[in-house]
Amino acid sequence: MLDEKLQEKIAAVVVSEGLELVHIEFKQGRKPFLRIYIDKPAGINHEDCKLVSDQVSVLLDVEDPIASSYILEVSSPGLERPLFRESDFKRFIGRRAKVRTKTEIYGRKSFNGKIAHAADGVVAITESNQSFEIPIASIEKANLQIEL
């Protein structure tokens, strides 16, 4: 886990380029990696990723927060973008999402439907004309789904 101050510095780099920081993921193991997901309303391109990667590389060289060698990856969140914050759910109201909860809610842990609304720490997913209100804090994983 990266410390909060370093995450804030990475976020500042991303925001200074007019981009949105979607998520920072750091995994240790045989091949440690630091993955930074960025986006913007019109979508990102290779140049956006390279620009952020170059700037974050300099920041990490100065801060030196990771003792071993690691891979730095800057990328788009993709078509099945992960959803983490209430603002993510609000942005994608009307789109399909798959939501997995940490514990059972309504007798189940998996929901697959349209995002109806998000407010006050709760997201509503409409599935087969039934609405399920799910506390965002109870969500283990949520992703947009490709609509064909």
Coordinates of C-alpha atoms in Angstrom, one line a residue:
M1 CA 0.0 0.0 0.0
L2 CA 1.3 3.4 -0.9
D3 CA 1.1 6.1 1.7
E4 CA -1.6 8.7 1.5
K5 CA 0.8 11.6 0.9
L6 CA 2.4 9.9 -2.1
Q7 CA -1.1 9.1 -3.5
E8 CA -2.0 12.8 -3.2
K9 CA 1.2 13.8 -5.1
I10 CA 0.4 11.3 -7.9
A11 CA -3.2 12.7 -8.0
A12 CA -1.8 16.2 -8.2
V13 CA 0.3 15.2 -11.3
V14 CA -2.7 13.7 -13.0
V15 CA -5.0 16.6 -12.2
S16 CA -2.4 19.2 -13.3
E17 CA -2.6 17.7 -16.8
G18 CA -6.4 18.1 -16.9
L19 CA -7.0 14.4 -16.3
E20 CA -9.0 12.4 -13.8
L21 CA -7.3 10.0 -11.4
V22 CA -9.6 6.9 -11.5
H23 CA -7.6 4.6 -9.2
I24 CA -4.1 3.7 -8.0
E25 CA -3.3 0.0 -7.6
F26 CA 0.0 -1.3 -6.0
K27 CA 0.7 -5.0 -5.8
Q28 CA 3.7 -6.5 -4.2
G29 CA 4.9 -10.0 -5.1
R30 CA 7.3 -11.6 -7.5
K31 CA 6.9 -8.7 -9.9
P32 CA 5.6 -5.7 -8.0
F33 CA 3.7 -3.1 -10.0
L34 CA 2.2 0.3 -9.6
R35 CA -0.8 0.8 -11.9
I36 CA -2.4 4.2 -12.3
Y37 CA -5.7 4.5 -14.1
I38 CA -6.5 7.9 -15.7
D39 CA -9.3 9.2 -17.8
K40 CA -11.0 12.4 -19.2
P41 CA -14.4 13.0 -20.7
A42 CA -13.2 12.7 -24.3
G43 CA -11.1 9.6 -23.5
I44 CA -7.4 9.3 -23.1
N45 CA -4.7 8.5 -25.6
H46 CA -1.2 7.1 -25.6
E47 CA 0.3 10.6 -25.2
D48 CA -1.7 11.2 -22.0
C49 CA -0.5 8.0 -20.5
K50 CA 3.1 8.7 -21.5
L51 CA 3.0 12.3 -20.1
V52 CA 1.7 11.0 -16.7
S53 CA 4.1 8.1 -16.7
D54 CA 7.1 10.4 -17.3
Q55 CA 6.1 12.8 -14.6
V56 CA 5.2 10.1 -12.0
S57 CA 8.5 8.4 -12.8
V58 CA 10.4 11.5 -11.8
L59 CA 8.3 11.9 -8.7
L60 CA 8.9 8.2 -7.7
D61 CA 12.7 8.6 -8.3
V62 CA 12.7 11.5 -5.9
E63 CA 10.4 10.0 -3.3
D64 CA 11.7 6.4 -3.7
P65 CA 8.8 4.8 -1.9
I66 CA 9.2 1.3 -3.2
A67 CA 12.3 -0.5 -2.1
S68 CA 12.5 -3.2 -4.8
S69 CA 12.3 -2.8 -8.6
Y70 CA 8.7 -2.6 -9.9
I71 CA 6.7 -1.9 -13.1
L72 CA 5.0 1.4 -13.5
E73 CA 1.9 1.3 -15.7
V74 CA -0.4 4.2 -16.6
S75 CA -3.5 3.3 -18.5
S76 CA -7.2 3.9 -19.3
P77 CA -9.7 2.2 -17.0
G78 CA -11.0 0.5 -20.1
L79 CA -14.5 -0.2 -21.4
E80 CA -15.5 -2.1 -18.3
R81 CA -14.2 0.7 -16.1
P82 CA -14.1 0.0 -12.4
L83 CA -16.4 2.1 -10.2
F84 CA -15.1 3.2 -6.8
R85 CA -16.7 6.4 -5.6
E86 CA -20.2 7.8 -5.5
S87 CA -19.2 10.3 -8.2
D88 CA -18.3 7.4 -10.4
F89 CA -21.7 5.9 -10.1
K90 CA -23.4 9.3 -10.6
R91 CA -21.3 9.9 -13.8
F92 CA -22.6 6.6 -15.3
I93 CA -26.3 6.7 -14.3
G94 CA -28.2 4.9 -17.0
R95 CA -25.3 2.6 -17.9
R96 CA -25.1 -1.1 -17.0
A97 CA -22.9 -2.3 -14.2
K98 CA -22.0 -5.4 -12.4
V99 CA -21.7 -5.0 -8.6
R100 CA -20.4 -7.5 -6.1
T101 CA -20.9 -6.9 -2.4
K102 CA -18.7 -7.9 0.5
T103 CA -21.6 -9.6 2.3
E104 CA -25.1 -10.6 1.3
I105 CA -27.6 -7.9 0.6
Y106 CA -31.2 -8.9 -0.4
G107 CA -30.0 -12.5 0.0
R108 CA -27.2 -12.2 -2.6
K109 CA -23.8 -10.8 -3.3
S110 CA -24.0 -10.1 -7.1
F111 CA -26.1 -7.5 -8.9
N112 CA -26.2 -6.9 -12.7
G113 CA -28.3 -4.0 -14.0
K114 CA -28.5 -0.3 -14.7
I115 CA -27.3 2.4 -12.4
A116 CA -30.5 4.2 -11.4
H117 CA -29.1 6.8 -9.0
A118 CA -26.4 7.4 -6.5
A119 CA -26.6 9.6 -3.4
D120 CA -25.8 9.7 0.3
G121 CA -23.4 6.7 0.0
V122 CA -25.9 4.5 -1.7
V123 CA -26.2 3.3 -5.3
A124 CA -29.4 1.9 -6.8
I125 CA -29.1 -0.8 -9.4
T126 CA -32.2 -1.7 -11.4
E127 CA -32.4 -5.3 -12.5
S128 CA -35.4 -6.9 -14.2
N129 CA -37.6 -3.9 -13.1
Q130 CA -36.6 -4.3 -9.5
S131 CA -34.4 -1.7 -7.8
F132 CA -31.7 -2.7 -5.2
E133 CA -30.2 0.0 -3.0
I134 CA -26.7 -0.9 -2.1
P135 CA -24.4 1.0 0.3
I136 CA -21.3 1.9 -1.6
A137 CA -19.2 1.0 1.5
S138 CA -20.4 -2.6 1.2
I139 CA -19.3 -2.9 -2.4
E140 CA -16.3 -5.2 -3.0
K141 CA -16.1 -4.7 -6.7
A142 CA -18.1 -2.8 -9.3
N143 CA -17.5 -2.4 -13.1
L144 CA -19.3 -0.9 -16.0
Q145 CA -20.5 -3.5 -18.5
I146 CA -20.2 -3.3 -22.3
E147 CA -23.6 -2.7 -23.8
L148 CA -24.1 -4.4 -27.2

